[in-house]
Coordinates of C-alpha atoms in Angstrom, one line a residue:
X4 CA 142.1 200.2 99.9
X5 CA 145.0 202.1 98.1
X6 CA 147.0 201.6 101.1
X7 CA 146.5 197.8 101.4
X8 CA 147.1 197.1 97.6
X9 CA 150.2 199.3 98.1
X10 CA 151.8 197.3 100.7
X11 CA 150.3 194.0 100.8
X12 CA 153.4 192.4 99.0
X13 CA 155.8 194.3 101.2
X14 CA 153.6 192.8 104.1
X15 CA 154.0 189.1 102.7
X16 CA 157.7 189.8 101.8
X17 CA 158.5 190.6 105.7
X18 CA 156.3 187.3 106.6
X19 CA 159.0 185.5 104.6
X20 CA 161.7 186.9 105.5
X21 CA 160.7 186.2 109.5
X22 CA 159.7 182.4 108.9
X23 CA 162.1 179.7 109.4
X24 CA 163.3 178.1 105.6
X25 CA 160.7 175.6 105.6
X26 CA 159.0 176.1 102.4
X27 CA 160.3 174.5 98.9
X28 CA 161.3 176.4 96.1
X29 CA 157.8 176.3 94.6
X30 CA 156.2 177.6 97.7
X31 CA 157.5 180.9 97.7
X32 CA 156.6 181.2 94.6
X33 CA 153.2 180.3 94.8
X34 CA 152.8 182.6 97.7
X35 CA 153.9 184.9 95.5
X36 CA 151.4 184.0 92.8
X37 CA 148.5 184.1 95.1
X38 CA 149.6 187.6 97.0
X39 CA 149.6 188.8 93.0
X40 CA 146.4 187.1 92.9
X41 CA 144.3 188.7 95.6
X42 CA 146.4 192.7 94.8
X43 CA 144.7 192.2 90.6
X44 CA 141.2 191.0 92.5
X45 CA 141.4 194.3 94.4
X46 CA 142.3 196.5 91.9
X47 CA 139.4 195.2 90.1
X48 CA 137.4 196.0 92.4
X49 CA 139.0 199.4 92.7
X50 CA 138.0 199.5 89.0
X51 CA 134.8 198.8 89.2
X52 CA 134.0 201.8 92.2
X53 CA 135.8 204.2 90.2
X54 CA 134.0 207.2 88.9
X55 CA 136.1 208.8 85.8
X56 CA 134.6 212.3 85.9
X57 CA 135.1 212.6 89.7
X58 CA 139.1 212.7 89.3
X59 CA 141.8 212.2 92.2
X60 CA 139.5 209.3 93.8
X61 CA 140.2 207.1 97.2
X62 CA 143.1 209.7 98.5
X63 CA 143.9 208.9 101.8
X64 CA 146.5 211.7 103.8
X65 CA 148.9 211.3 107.1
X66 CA 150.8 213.8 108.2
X67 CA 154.4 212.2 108.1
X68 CA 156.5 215.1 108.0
X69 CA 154.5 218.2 108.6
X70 CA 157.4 220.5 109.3
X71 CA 159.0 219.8 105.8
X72 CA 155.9 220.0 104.2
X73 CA 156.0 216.1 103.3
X74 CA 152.9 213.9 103.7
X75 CA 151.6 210.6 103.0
X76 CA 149.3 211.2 100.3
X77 CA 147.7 208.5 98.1
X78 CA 145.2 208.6 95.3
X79 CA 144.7 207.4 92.1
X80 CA 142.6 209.2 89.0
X81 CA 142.4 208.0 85.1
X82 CA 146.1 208.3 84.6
X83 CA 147.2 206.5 87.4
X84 CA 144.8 203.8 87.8
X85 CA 145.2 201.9 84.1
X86 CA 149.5 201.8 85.4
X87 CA 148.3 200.2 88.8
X88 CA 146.1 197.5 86.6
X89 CA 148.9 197.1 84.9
X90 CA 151.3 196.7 87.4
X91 CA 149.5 194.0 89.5
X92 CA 148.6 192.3 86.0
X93 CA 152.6 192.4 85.1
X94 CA 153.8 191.0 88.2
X95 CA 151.6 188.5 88.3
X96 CA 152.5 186.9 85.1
X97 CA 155.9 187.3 86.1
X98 CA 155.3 184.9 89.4
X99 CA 153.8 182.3 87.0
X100 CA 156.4 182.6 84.5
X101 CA 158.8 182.3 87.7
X102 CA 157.7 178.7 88.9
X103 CA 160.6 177.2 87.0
X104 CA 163.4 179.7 89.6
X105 CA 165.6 177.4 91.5
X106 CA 168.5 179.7 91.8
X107 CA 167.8 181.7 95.6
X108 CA 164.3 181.4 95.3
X109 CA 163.3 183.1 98.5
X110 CA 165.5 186.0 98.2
X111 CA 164.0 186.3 94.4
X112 CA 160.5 186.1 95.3
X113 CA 161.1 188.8 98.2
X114 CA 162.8 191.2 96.0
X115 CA 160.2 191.4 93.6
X116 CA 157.9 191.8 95.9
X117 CA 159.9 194.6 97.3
X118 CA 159.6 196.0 93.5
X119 CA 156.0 195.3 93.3
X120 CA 155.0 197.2 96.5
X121 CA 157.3 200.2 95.1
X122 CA 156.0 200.2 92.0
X123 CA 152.3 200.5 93.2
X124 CA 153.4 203.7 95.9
X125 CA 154.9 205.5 93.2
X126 CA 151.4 205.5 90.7
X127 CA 149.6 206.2 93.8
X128 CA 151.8 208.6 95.7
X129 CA 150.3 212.7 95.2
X130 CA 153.5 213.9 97.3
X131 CA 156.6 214.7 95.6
X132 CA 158.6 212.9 98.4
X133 CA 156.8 209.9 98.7
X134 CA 156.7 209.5 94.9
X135 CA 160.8 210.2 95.1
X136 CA 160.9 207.6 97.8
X137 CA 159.4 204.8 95.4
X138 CA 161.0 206.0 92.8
X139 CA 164.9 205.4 94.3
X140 CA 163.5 202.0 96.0
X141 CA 162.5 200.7 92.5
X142 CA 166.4 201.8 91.3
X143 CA 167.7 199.7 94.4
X144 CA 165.3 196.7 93.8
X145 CA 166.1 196.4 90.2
X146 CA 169.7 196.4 91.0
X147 CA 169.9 193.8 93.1
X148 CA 167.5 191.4 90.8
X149 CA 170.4 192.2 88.2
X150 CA 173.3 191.7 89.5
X151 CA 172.1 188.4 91.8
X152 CA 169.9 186.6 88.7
X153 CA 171.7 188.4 85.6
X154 CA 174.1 186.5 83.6
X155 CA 177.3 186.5 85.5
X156 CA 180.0 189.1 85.7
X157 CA 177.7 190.9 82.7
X158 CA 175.0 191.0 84.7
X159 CA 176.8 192.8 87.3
X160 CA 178.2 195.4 85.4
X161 CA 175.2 196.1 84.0
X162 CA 173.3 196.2 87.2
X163 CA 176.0 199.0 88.1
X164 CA 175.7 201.1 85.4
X165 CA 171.9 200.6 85.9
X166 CA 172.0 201.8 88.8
X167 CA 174.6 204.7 88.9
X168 CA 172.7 206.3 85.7
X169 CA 169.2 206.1 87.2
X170 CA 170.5 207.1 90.8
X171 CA 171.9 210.1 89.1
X172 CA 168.4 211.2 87.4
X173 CA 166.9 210.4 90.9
X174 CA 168.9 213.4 92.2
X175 CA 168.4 215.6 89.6
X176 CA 164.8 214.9 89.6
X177 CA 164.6 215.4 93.6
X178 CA 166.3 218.8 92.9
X179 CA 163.5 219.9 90.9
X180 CA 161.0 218.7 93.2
X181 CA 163.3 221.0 95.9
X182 CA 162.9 223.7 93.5
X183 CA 159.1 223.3 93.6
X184 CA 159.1 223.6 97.2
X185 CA 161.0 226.7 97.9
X186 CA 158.4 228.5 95.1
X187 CA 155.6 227.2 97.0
X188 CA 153.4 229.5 99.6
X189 CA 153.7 227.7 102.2
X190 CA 156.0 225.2 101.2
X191 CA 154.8 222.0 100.7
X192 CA 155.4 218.8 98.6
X193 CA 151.9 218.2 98.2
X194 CA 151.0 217.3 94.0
X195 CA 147.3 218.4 94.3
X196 CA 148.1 221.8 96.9
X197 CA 151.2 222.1 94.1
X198 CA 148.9 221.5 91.2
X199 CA 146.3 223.8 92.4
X200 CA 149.0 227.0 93.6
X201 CA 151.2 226.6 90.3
X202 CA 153.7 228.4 92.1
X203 CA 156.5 228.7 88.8
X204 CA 154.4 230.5 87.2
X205 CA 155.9 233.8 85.7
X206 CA 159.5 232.5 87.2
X207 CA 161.2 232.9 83.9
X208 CA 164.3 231.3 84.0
X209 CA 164.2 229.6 87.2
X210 CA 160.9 227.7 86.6
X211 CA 163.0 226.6 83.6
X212 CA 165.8 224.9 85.3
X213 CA 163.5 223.1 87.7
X214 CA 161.9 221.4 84.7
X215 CA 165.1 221.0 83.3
X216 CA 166.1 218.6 86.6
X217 CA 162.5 217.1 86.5
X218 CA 162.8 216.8 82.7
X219 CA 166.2 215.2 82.8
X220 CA 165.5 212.7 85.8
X221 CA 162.7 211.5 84.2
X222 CA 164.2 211.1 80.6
X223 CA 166.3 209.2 82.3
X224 CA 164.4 206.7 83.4
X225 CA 162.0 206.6 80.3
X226 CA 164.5 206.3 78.7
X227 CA 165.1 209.1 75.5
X228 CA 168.3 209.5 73.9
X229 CA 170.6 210.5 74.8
X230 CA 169.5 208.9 78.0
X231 CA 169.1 206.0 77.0
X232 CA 172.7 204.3 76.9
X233 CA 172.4 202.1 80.7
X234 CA 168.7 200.4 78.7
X235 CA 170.0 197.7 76.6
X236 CA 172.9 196.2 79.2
X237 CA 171.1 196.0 81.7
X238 CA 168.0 194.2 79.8
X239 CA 170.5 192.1 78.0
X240 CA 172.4 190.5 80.9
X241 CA 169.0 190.4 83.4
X242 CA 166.4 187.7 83.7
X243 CA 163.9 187.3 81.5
X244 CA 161.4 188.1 84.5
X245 CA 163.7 191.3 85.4
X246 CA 163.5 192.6 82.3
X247 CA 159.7 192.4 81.7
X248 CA 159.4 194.3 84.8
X249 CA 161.9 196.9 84.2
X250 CA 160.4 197.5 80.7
X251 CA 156.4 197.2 81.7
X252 CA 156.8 198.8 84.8
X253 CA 160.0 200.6 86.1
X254 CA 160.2 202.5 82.3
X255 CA 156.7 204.2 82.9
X256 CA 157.8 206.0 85.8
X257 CA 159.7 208.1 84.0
X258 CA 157.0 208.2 81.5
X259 CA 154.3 208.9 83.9
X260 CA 156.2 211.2 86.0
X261 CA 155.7 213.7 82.8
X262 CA 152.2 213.7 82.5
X263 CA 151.6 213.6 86.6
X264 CA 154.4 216.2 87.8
X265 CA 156.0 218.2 84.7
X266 CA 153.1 219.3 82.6
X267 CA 150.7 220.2 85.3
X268 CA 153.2 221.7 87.6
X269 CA 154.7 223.3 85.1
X270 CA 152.6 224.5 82.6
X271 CA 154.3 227.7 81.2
X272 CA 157.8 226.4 81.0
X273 CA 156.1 223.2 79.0
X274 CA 155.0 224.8 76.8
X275 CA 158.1 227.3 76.3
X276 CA 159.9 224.2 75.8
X277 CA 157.8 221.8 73.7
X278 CA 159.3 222.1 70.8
X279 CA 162.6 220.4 72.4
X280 CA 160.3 217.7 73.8
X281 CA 159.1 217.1 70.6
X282 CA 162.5 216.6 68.7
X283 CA 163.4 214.3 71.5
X284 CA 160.8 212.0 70.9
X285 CA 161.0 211.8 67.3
X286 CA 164.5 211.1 67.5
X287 CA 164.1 208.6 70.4
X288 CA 161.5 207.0 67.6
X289 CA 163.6 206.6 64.7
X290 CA 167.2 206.3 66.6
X291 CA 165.5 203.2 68.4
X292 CA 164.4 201.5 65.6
X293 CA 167.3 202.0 63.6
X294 CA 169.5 200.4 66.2
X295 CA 167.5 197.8 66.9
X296 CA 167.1 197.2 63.1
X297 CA 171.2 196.3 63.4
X298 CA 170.9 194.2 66.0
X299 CA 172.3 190.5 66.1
X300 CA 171.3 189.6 69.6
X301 CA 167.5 188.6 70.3
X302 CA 166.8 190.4 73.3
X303 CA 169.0 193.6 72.7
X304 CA 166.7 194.1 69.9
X305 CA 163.8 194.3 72.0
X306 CA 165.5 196.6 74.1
X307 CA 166.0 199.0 71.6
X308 CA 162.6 198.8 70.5
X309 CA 161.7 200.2 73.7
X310 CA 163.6 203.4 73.3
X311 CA 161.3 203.6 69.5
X312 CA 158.0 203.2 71.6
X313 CA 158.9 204.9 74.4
X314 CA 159.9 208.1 72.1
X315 CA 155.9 208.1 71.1
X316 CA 155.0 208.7 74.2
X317 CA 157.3 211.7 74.4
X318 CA 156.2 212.9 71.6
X319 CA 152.9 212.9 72.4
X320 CA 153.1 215.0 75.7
X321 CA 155.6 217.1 74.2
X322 CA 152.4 217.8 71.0
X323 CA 150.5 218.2 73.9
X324 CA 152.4 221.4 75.0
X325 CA 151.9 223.1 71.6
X326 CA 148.7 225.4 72.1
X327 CA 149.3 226.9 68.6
X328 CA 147.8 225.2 65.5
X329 CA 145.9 222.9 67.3
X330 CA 142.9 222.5 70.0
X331 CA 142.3 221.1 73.4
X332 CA 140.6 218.0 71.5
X333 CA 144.0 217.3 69.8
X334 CA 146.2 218.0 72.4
X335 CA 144.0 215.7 74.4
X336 CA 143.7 213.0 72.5
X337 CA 147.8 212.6 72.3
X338 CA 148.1 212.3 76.5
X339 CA 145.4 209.7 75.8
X340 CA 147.6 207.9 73.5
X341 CA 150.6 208.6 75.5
X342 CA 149.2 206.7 78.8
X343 CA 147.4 203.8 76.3
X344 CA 150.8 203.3 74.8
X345 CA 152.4 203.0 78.5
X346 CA 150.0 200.2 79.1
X347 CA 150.1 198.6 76.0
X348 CA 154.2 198.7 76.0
X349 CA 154.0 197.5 78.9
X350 CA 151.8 194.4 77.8
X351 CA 153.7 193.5 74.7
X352 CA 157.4 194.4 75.5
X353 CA 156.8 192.3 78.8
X354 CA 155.5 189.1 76.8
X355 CA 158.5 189.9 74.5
X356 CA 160.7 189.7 77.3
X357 CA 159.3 187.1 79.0
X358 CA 159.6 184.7 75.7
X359 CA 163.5 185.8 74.8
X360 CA 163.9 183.9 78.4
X361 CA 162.6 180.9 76.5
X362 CA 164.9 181.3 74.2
X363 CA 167.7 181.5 76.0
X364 CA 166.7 178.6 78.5
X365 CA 166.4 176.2 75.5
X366 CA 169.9 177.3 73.2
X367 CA 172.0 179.7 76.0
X368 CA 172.4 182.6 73.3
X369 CA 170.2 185.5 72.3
X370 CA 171.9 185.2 69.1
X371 CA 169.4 185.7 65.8
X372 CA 171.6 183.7 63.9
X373 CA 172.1 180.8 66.5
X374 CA 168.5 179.8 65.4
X375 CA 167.0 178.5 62.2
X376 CA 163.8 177.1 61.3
X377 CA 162.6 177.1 65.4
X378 CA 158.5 176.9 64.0
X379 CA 159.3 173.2 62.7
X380 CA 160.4 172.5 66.8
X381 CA 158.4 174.5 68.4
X382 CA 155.3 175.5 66.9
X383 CA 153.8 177.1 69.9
X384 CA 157.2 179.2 70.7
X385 CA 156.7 180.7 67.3
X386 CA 153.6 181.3 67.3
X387 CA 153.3 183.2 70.3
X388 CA 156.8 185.3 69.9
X389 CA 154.8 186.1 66.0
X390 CA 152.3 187.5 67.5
X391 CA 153.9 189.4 70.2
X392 CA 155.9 191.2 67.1
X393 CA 153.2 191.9 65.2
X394 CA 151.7 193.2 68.4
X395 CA 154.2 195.2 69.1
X396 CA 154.8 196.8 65.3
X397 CA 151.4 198.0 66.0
X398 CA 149.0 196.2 63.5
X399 CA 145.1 196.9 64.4
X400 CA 143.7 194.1 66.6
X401 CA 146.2 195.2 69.1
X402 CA 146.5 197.7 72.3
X403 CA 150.0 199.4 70.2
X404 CA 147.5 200.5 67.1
X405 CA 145.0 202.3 69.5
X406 CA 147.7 204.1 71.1
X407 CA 150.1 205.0 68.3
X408 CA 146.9 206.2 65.9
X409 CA 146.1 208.2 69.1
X410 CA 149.1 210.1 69.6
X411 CA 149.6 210.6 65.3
X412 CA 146.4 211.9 65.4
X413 CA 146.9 214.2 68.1
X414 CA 150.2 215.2 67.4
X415 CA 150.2 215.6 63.6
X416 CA 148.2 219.2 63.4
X417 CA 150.8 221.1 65.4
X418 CA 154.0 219.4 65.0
X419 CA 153.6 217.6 61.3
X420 CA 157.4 217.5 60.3
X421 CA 158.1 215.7 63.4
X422 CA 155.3 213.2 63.8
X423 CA 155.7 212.8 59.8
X424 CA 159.2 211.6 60.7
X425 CA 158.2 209.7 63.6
X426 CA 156.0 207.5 61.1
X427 CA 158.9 206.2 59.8
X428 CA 159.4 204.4 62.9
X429 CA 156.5 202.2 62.5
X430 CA 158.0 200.6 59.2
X431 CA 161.2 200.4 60.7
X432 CA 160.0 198.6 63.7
X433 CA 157.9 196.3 61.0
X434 CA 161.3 195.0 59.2
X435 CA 163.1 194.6 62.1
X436 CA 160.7 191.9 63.7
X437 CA 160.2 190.7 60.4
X438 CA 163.5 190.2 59.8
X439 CA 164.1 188.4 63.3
X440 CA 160.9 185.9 62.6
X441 CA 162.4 184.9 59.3
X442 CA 165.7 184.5 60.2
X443 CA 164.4 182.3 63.9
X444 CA 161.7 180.5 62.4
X445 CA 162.0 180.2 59.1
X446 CA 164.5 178.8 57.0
X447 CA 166.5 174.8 57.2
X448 CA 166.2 174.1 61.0
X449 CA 169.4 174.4 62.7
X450 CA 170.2 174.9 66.7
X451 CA 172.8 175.9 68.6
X452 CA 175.4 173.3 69.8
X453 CA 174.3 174.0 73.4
X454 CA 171.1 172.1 72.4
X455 CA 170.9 168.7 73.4
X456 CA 170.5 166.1 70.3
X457 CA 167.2 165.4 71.6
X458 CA 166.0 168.6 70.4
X459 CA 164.5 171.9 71.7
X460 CA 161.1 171.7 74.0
X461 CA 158.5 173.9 73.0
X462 CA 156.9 175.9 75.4
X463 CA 155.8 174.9 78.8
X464 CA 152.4 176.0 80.7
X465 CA 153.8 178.2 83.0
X466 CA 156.0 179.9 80.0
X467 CA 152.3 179.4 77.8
X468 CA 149.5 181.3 80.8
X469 CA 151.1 184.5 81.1
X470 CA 152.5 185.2 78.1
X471 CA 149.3 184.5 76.1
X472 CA 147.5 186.2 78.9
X473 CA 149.4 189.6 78.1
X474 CA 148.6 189.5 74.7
X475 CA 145.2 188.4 75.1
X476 CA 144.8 191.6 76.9
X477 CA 146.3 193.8 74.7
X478 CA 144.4 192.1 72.0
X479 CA 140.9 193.0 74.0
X480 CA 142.2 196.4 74.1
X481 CA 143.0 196.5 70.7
X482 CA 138.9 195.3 69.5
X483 CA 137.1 197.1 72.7
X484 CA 139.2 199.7 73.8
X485 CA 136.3 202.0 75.4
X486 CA 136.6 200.6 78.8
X487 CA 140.0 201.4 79.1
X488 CA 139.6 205.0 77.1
X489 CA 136.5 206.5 79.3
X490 CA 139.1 206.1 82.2
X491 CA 141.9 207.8 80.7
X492 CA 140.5 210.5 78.7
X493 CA 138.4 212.5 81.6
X494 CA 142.0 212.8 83.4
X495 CA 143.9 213.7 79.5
X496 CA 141.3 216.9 79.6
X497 CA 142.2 217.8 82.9
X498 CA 146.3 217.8 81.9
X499 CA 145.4 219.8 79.2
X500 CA 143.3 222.4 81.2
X501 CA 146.2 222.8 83.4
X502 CA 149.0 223.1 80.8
X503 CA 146.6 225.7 79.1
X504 CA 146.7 228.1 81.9

């Protein structure tokens, strides 16, 4: 079944492509819609077979490369599964929120399907190849929806340095993964066989370089400072429905890729090293709200406000590493928060995302101070967008408290000055939205000139169902968050077993 969520979109994509041009516009999107459709029913039902104590569940293995050690190897356990939900949930929203694309429709519609199917492979993939393999496709996929939807000449420069800074942690991460092989015995590129042999261990030095490449791909991508500089570009000058994918789905990789590949494979140089982990997070927390704090433009804000909440999860695996002064309860508890918060980031920040696209369709700027009194014209867009920032500073009632009062909790007995300082991120990330509700929503009403004197239009249905329905979900998390814990937390013990060793 792993297999057929993975590639179902990839299989619609190349029906597309073969057929003549005789849909409309609106057809290949709701083709979309409905292939979206039918990969969430799956996973659901993936869901409800899944066993959380039983681990790495519905694997399925072909021999694809024997002589290199390379295989296709599929599987999904309590880390893994809540990112596929996610995924298929995320993409989905983005096809309804996409029914208003007249601009190459087909070619869209194919591309993020393309995205969707890569996406899916690399939560999925137990085979450092494969999971390399996704992970390049998504840099390829991304850059293209960039450059051909983005905002002009912008948008192209942006998709470039997208891509040459990702592509760049792409090789650095696939030497790493190289590294991994030669130490193995027999080689292989296996994650469970690599898992289970942990063959850096006692390498001193050398196991230290490979997580170095690993470490730095995947910062990379997350992204931490100093990493972080090709982030708010290339959300700035994409689509609104690029951007919600690159910051609910393509940012976890990098994410993910820490708590899948680096801590269990290797455990002793994570620890060695997670002191340095945890300095990085912190600052990514505080340097990203701080920025974002100074910004003037709508949806470069937001941007920055993923480096702040992506710096959490860092510094929640990188707590994770420190066995003194704490206990496996503690240290598990922060990879809980660390995958809740990829979930929940990816909820919020992709209804964020999706609702700056509002904005900009009704006044052509991103510009804070373009807009002035918006609730009095659209009462609907301001609601929504206020509760999306409230969301996303993390008041309870949402998916962002469980996971941020997850990863203090479990991070604060061994690395107190740091997660102390992270704290600070939370009130920073409070008067930034704050400020940008005020200043949009409040206030005499003025628009930009680019508005027509009829007025601005509130939100439309297709702009209403999937942004509500991300936040609705977060918002269940947020009240009954059980059903989403008892998945995650048999799989956080098992990280922290293996980074114990």
């Amino acid at each position: 079944m792993l297999s057929v969520i993975t590639f179902l979109p990839l299989l619609v994509c190349a029906i597309l492509l073969l057929l003549p041009r005789a849909l409309s516009d609106r057809a290949y999107i709701q083709v979309w819609i409905a292939t979206a459709a039918v990969d969430l029913a799956l996973v659901v039902a993936l869901w409800t077979g899944f066993d959380p104590g039983e681990g790495m569940q519905y694997q399925q293995r072909v021999r694809w490369i024997p002589g290199a050690g390379v295989g296709y190897h599929v599987g999904v356990d309590g880390l893994s599964l809540p990112l596929v939900a996610l995924t298929c949930l995320l993409f989905l929203a983005v096809a309804v929120y996409s029914l208003k694309e007249r601009q190459r429709v087909r070619s869209y519609v194919c591309l993020f399907l393309l995205l969707q199917t890569v996406s899916l492979g690399l939560f999925v993939a137990q085979d450092l190849i494969l999971f390399f393999v996704f992970f390049d496709l998504s840099i390829v996929g991304m850059f293209f929806v960039i450059a051909g939807w983005g905002h002009g000449e912008r948008g192209r420069a942006a998709a470039l340095k997208f891509f040459l800074y990702t592509f760049i942690g792409s090789l650095a991460l696939l030497l790493g993964f190289i590294g991994l092989y030669l130490a193995a015995e027999p080689h292989t590129f296996d994650l469970v066989d690599l898992t289970r042999a942990n063959p850096l261990a006692g390498r001193g030095a050398y196991a230290g370089l490979v997580l170095l490449a690993i470490g730095v791909g995947l910062a990379i991508k997350t992204p931490t400072v100093p990493f972080h500089t090709w982030l708010p570009p290339a959300h700035t000058d994409a689509p609104a429905a690029g951007s919600a994918i690159l910051a609910g789905i393509l940012l976890k990789m990098g994410a993910y890729g820490f708590v899948r590949i680096a801590m269990p494979l290797l455990p002793g140089s994570w620890r060695q090293y997670a002191l340095v982990i945890v300095v990085v997070g912190a600052v990514s927390v505080v340097y990203g709200a701080l920025v974002a704090l100074a910004q003037t433009d709508f949806k470069r804000m937001i941007a920055y406000t993923s480096v702040n909440h992506m710096g959490y999860v860092v510094l929640a695996v990188g707590a994770a590493g420190t066995l003194a002064g704490t206990d496996a309860q503690a240290r598990s508890l922060a990879v809980t928060g660390a995958v809740t918060q990829m979930v929940s980031h990816g909820l919020i920040t992709g209804a964020l995302f999706l609702l700056s696209g509002v904005l900009y369709d009704r006044g052509r700027t991103y510009a804070i101070d373009a807009y002035s009194g918006l609730a009095a014209h659209t009462p609907r867009f301001a609601g929504v967008t206020a509760v999306a920032a409230f969301a996303s500073l993390g008041i309870p009632g949402f998916s962002g408290f469980i996971a941020e009062f997850q990863i203090f909790t479990g991070s604060l007995a061994s690395r107190t000055v740091a997660t102390a300082i992270a704290l600070t991120g939370i009130l920073l990330t409070a008067a930034l939205f704050l400020r940008a509700l005020r200043s949009m929503f409040l206030g005499v009403p003025r628009l930009p000139q680019s508005i027509p004197t009829g007025g601005i239009s509130d939100l439309e249905r297709t702009e209403t169902v999937p942004t509500v329905t991300l936040l609705a979900v977060a918002l269940v998390i947020g009240v009954v968050p059980r059903w989403l814990l008892d998945v995650i937390e048999p799989a956080s013990r098992t990280v922290i077993e293996l980074v114990a060793r």
